[in-house]
PDB file of C-alpha atoms in Angstrom:
ATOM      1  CA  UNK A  17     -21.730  -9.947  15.501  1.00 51.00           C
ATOM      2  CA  UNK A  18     -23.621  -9.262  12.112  1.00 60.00           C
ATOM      3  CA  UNK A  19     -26.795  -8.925  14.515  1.00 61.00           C
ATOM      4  CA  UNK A  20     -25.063  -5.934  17.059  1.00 60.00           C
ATOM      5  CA  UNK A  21     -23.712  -4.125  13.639  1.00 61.00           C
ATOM      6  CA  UNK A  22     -27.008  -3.960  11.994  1.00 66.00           C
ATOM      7  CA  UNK A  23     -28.967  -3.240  14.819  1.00 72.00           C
ATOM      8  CA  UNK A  24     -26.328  -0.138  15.696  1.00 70.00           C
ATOM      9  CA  UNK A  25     -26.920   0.949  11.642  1.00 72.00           C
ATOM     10  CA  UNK A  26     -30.660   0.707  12.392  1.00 73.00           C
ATOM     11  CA  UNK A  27     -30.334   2.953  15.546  1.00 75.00           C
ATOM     12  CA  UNK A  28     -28.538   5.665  13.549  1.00 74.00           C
ATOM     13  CA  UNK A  29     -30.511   5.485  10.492  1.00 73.00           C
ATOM     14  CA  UNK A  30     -33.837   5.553  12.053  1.00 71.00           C
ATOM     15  CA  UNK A  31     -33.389   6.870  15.642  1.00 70.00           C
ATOM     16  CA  UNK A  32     -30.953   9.881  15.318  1.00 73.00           C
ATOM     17  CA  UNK A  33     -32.288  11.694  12.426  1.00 73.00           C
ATOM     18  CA  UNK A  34     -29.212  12.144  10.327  1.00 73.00           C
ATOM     19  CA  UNK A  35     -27.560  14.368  13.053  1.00 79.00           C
ATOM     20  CA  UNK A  36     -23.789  14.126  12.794  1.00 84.00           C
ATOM     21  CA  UNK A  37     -23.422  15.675  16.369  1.00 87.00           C
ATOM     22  CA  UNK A  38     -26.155  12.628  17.491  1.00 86.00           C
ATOM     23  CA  UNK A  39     -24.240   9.742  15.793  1.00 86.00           C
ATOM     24  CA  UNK A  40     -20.708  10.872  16.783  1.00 89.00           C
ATOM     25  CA  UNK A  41     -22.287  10.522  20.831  1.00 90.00           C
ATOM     26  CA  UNK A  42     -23.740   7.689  19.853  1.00 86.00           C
ATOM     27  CA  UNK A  43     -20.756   5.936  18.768  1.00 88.00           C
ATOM     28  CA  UNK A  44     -18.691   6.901  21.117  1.00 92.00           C
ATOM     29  CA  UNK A  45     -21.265   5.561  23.520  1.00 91.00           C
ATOM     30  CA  UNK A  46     -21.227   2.304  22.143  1.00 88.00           C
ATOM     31  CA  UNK A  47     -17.287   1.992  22.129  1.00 87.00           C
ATOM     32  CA  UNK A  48     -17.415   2.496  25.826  1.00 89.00           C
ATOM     33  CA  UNK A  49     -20.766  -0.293  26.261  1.00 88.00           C
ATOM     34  CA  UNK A  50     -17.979  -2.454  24.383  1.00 84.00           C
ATOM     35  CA  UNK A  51     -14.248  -1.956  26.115  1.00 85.00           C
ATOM     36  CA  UNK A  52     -16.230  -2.010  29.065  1.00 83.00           C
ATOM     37  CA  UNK A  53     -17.839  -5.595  28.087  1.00 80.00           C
ATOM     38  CA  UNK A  54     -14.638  -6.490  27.013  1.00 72.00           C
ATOM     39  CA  UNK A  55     -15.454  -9.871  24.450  1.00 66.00           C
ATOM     40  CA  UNK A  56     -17.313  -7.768  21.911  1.00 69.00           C
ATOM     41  CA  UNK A  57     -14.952  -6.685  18.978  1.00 70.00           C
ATOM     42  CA  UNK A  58     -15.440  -2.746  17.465  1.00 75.00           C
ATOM     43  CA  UNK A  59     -14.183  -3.474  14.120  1.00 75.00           C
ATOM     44  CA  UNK A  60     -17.805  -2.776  12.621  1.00 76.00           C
ATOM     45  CA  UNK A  61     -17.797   0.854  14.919  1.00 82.00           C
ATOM     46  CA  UNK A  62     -14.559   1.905  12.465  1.00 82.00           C
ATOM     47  CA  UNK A  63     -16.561   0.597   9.493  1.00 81.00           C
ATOM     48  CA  UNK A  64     -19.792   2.834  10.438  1.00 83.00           C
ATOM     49  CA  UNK A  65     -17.467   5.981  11.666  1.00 85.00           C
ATOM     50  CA  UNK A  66     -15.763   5.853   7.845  1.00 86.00           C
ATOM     51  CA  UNK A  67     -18.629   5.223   6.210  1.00 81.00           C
ATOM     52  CA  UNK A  68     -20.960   8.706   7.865  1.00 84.00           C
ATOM     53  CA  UNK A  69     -18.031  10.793   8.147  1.00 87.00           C
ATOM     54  CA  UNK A  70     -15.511  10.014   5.826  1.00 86.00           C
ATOM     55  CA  UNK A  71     -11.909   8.796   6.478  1.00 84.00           C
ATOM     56  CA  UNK A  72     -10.099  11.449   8.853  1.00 88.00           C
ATOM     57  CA  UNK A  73     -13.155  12.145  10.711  1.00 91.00           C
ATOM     58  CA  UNK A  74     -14.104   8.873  11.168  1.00 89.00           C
ATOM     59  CA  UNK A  75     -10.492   7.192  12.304  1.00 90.00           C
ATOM     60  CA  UNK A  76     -10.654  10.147  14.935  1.00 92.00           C
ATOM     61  CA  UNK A  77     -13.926   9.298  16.118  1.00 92.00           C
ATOM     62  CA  UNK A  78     -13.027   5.760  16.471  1.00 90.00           C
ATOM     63  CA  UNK A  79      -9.850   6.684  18.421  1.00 91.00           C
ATOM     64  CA  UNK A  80     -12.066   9.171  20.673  1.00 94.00           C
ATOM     65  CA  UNK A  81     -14.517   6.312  21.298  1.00 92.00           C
ATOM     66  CA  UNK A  82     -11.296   3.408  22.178  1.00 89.00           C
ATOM     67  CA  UNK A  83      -9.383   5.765  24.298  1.00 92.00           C
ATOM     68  CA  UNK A  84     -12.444   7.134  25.953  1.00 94.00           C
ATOM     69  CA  UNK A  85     -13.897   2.815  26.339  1.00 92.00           C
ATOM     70  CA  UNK A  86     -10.608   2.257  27.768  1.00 90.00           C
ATOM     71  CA  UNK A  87     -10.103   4.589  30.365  1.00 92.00           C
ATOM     72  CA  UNK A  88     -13.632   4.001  31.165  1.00 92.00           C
ATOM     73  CA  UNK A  89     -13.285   0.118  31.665  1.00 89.00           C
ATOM     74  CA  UNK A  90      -9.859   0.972  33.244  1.00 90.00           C
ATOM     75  CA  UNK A  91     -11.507   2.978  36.113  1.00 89.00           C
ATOM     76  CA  UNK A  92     -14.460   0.464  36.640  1.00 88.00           C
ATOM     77  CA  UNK A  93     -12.034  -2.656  36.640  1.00 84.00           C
ATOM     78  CA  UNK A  94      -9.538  -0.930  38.958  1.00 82.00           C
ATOM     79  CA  UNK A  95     -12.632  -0.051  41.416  1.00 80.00           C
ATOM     80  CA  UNK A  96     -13.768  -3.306  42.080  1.00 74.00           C
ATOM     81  CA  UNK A  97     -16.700  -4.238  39.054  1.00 56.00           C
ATOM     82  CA  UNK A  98     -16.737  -7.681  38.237  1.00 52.00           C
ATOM     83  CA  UNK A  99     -15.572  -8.854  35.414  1.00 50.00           C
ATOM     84  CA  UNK A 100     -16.898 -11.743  33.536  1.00 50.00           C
ATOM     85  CA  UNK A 101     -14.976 -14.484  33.236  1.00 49.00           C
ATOM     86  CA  UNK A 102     -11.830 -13.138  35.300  1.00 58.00           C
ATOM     87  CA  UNK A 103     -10.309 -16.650  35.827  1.00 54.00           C
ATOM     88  CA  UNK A 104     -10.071 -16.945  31.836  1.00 60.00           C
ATOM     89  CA  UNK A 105      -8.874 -14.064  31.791  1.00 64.00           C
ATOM     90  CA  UNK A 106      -6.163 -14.828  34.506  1.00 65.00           C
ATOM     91  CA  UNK A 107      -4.226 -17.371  33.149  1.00 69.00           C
ATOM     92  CA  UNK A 108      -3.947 -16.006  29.351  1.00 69.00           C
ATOM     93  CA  UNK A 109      -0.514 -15.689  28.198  1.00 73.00           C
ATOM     94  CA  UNK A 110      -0.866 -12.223  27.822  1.00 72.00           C
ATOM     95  CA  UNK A 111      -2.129 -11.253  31.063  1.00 73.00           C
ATOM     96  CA  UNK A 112       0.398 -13.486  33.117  1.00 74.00           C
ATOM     97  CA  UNK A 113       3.153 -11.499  31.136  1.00 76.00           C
ATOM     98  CA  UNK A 114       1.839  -7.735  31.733  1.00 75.00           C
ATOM     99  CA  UNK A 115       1.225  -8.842  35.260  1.00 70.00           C
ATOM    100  CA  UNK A 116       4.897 -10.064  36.237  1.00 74.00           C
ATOM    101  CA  UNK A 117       6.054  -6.814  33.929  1.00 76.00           C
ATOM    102  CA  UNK A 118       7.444  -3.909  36.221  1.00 75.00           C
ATOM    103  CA  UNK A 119       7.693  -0.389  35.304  1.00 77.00           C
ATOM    104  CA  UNK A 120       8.905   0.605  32.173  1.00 80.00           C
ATOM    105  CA  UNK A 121       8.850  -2.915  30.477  1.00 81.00           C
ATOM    106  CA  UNK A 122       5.080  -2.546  31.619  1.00 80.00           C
ATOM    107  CA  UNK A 123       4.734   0.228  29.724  1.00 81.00           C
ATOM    108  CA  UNK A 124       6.321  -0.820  26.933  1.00 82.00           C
ATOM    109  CA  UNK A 125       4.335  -4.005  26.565  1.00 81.00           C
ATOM    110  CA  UNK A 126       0.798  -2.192  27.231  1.00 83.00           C
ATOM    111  CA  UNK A 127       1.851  -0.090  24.129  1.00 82.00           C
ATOM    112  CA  UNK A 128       2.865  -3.232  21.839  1.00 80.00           C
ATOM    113  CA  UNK A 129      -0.606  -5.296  23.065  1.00 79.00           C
ATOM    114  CA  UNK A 130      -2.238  -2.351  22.165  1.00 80.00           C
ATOM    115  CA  UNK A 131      -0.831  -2.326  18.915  1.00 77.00           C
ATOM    116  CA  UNK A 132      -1.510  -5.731  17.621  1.00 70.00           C
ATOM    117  CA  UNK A 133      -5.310  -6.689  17.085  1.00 62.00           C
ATOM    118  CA  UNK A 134      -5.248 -10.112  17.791  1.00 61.00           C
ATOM    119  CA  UNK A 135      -4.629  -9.191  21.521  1.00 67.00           C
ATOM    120  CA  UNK A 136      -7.494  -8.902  23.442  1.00 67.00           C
ATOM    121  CA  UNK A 137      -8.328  -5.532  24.712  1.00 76.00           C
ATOM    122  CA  UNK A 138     -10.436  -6.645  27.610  1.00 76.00           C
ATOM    123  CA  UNK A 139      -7.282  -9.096  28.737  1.00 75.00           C
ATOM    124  CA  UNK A 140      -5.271  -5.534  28.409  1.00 80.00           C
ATOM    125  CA  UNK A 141      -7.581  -3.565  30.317  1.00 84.00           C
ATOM    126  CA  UNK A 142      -8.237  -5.952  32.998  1.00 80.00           C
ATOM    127  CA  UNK A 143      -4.141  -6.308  33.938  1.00 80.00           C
ATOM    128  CA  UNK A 144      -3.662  -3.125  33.802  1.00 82.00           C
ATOM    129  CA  UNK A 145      -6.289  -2.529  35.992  1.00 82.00           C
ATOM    130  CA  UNK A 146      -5.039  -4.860  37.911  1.00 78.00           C
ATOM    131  CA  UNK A 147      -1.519  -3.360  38.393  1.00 78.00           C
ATOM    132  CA  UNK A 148       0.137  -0.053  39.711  1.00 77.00           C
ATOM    133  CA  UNK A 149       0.194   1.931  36.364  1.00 83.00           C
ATOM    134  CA  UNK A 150      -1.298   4.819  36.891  1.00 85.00           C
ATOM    135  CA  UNK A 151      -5.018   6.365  35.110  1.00 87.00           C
ATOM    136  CA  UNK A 152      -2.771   8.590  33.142  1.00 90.00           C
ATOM    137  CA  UNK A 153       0.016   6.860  32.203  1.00 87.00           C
ATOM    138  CA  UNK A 154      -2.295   3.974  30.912  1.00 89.00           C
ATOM    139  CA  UNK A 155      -4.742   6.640  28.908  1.00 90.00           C
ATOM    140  CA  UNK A 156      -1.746   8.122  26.760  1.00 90.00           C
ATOM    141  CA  UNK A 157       0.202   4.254  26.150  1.00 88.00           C
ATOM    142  CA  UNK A 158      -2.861   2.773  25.394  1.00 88.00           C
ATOM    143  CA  UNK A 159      -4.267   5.397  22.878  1.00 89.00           C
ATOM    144  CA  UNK A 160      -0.667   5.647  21.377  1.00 88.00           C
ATOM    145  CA  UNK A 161      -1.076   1.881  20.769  1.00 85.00           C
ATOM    146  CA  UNK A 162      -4.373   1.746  19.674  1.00 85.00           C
ATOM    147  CA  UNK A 163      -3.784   4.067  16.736  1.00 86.00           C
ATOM    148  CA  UNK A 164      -2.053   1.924  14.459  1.00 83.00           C
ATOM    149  CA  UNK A 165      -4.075  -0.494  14.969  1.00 80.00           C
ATOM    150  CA  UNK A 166      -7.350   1.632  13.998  1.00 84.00           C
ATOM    151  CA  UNK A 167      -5.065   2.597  10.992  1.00 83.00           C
ATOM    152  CA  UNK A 168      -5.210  -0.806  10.416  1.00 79.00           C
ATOM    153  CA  UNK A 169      -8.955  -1.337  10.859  1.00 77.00           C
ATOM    154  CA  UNK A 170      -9.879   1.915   8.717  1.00 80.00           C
ATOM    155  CA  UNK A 171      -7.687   0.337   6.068  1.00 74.00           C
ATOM    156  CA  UNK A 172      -9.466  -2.954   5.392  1.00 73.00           C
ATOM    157  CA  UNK A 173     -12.527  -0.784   5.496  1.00 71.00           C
ATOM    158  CA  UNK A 174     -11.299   1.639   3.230  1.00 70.00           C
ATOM    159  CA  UNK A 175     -10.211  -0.874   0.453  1.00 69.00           C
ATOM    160  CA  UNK A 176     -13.864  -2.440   0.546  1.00 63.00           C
ATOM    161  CA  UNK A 177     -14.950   1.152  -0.106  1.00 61.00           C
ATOM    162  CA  UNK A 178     -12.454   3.101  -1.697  1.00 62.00           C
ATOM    163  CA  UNK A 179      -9.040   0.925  -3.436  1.00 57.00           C
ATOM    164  CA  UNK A 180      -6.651   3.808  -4.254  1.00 55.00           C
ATOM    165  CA  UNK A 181      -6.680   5.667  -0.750  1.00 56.00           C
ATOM    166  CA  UNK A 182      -7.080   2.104   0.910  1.00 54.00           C
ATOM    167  CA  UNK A 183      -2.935   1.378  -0.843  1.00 58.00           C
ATOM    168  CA  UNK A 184      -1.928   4.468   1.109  1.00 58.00           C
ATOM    169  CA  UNK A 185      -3.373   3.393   4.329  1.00 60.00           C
ATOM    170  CA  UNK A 186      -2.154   0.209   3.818  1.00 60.00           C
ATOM    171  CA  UNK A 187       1.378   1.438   3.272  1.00 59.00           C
ATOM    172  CA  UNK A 188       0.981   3.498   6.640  1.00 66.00           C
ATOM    173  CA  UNK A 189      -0.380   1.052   8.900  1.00 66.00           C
ATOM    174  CA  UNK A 190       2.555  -1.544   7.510  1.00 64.00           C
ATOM    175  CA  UNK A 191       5.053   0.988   8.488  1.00 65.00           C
ATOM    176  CA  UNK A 192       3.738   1.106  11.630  1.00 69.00           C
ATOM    177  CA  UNK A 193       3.573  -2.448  12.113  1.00 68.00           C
ATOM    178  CA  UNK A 194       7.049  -2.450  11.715  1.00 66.00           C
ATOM    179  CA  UNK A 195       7.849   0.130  13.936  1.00 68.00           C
ATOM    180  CA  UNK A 196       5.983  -1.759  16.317  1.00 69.00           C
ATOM    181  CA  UNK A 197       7.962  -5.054  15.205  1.00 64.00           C
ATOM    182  CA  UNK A 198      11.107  -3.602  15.504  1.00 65.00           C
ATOM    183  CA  UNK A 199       9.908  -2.006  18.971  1.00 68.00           C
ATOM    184  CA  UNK A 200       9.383  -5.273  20.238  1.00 65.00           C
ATOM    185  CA  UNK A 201      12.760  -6.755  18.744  1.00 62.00           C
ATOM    186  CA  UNK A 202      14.648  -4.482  20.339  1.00 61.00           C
ATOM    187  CA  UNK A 203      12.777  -4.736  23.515  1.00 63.00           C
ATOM    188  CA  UNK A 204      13.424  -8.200  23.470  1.00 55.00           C
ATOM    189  CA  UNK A 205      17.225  -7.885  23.089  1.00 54.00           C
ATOM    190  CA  UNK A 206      17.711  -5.505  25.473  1.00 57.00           C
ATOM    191  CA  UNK A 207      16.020  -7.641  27.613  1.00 56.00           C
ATOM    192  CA  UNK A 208      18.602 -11.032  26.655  1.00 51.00           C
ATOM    193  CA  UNK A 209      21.877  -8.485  27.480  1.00 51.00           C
TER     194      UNK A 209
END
């Protein structure tokens, strides 16, 4: 993905004259062109955010961008757009668990999948689409969930470019790992009782 980052960085840098307004568009732009693909990741989007407007401005972008790419792919996945590779999609683990979920465990697991990275977002996206959550419901539990896991993202960026505020982000998206670990836990045994 080395290619799609430096072609992005190119774009900005030669294309968009050094307008903040211009690049903020443009990058949420191409978080939506990537939920909605839903295989390309948007790690190197957090990286470029950080490194043209600095740390707060830059995680908020990137959680503009996500929530906005979500609800996006949400709406075109719910009406009908094909989307590539669905029987893949269909039989990973995590879809086949958010699709027998009901109701409030739904909920709770779209938040959790949100949370960890290794999940895909596309396999999210697509069962949710795919179920009767509704457009605003799934907006507010998947940005909730998708915060501490740009936390996480701006940290590993941050400690490339900055060590001593990187330790404090670091600290911060641990603790919410572990609110998120616990979440689950608990989840978990209420659902053994």
């Amino acid at each position: 993905m080395d290619w799609l980052a430096l072609t992005i960085k190119e774009i900005i840098e030669n294309h968009l004259s050094g307008s903040a307004v211009l690049i903020a568009f443009f990058s949420v732009g191409v978080n939506i062109v990537i939920s909605v693909a839903g295989f390309l990741p948007s790690f190197f989007i957090t990286a470029l955010n950080i490194s043209y407007f600095g740390l707060e401005t830059g995680i908020l972008l990137s959680i503009i961008g996500e929530s906005l790419g979500a609800v996006v792919s949400f709406v075109l996945y719910r009406k009908g757009m094909s989307v590539a590779k669905l029987d893949k999609i269909s039989e990973n683990r995590y879809f086949l668990k958010l699709k027998q979920a009901e109701g409030k465990e739904w909920i709770f697991l779209l938040f959790v999948f949100r949370i960890f990275p290794f999940v895909p977002s596309g396999v999210v996206t697509v069962a949710a689409a795919f179920s009767s959550i509704s457009a605003a419901a799934f907006t507010v539990v998947s940005t909730a969930g998708k915060i501490p896991a740009l936390l996480l993202e701006a940290l590993i960026v941050v400690n490339v470019i900055e060590s001593s505020r990187g330790t404090w982000i670091l600290l911060g998206a641990a603790a919410l790992l572990g609110l998120g670990y616990a979440a689950v836990r608990y989840g978990h045994l209420r659902g053994e009782k």
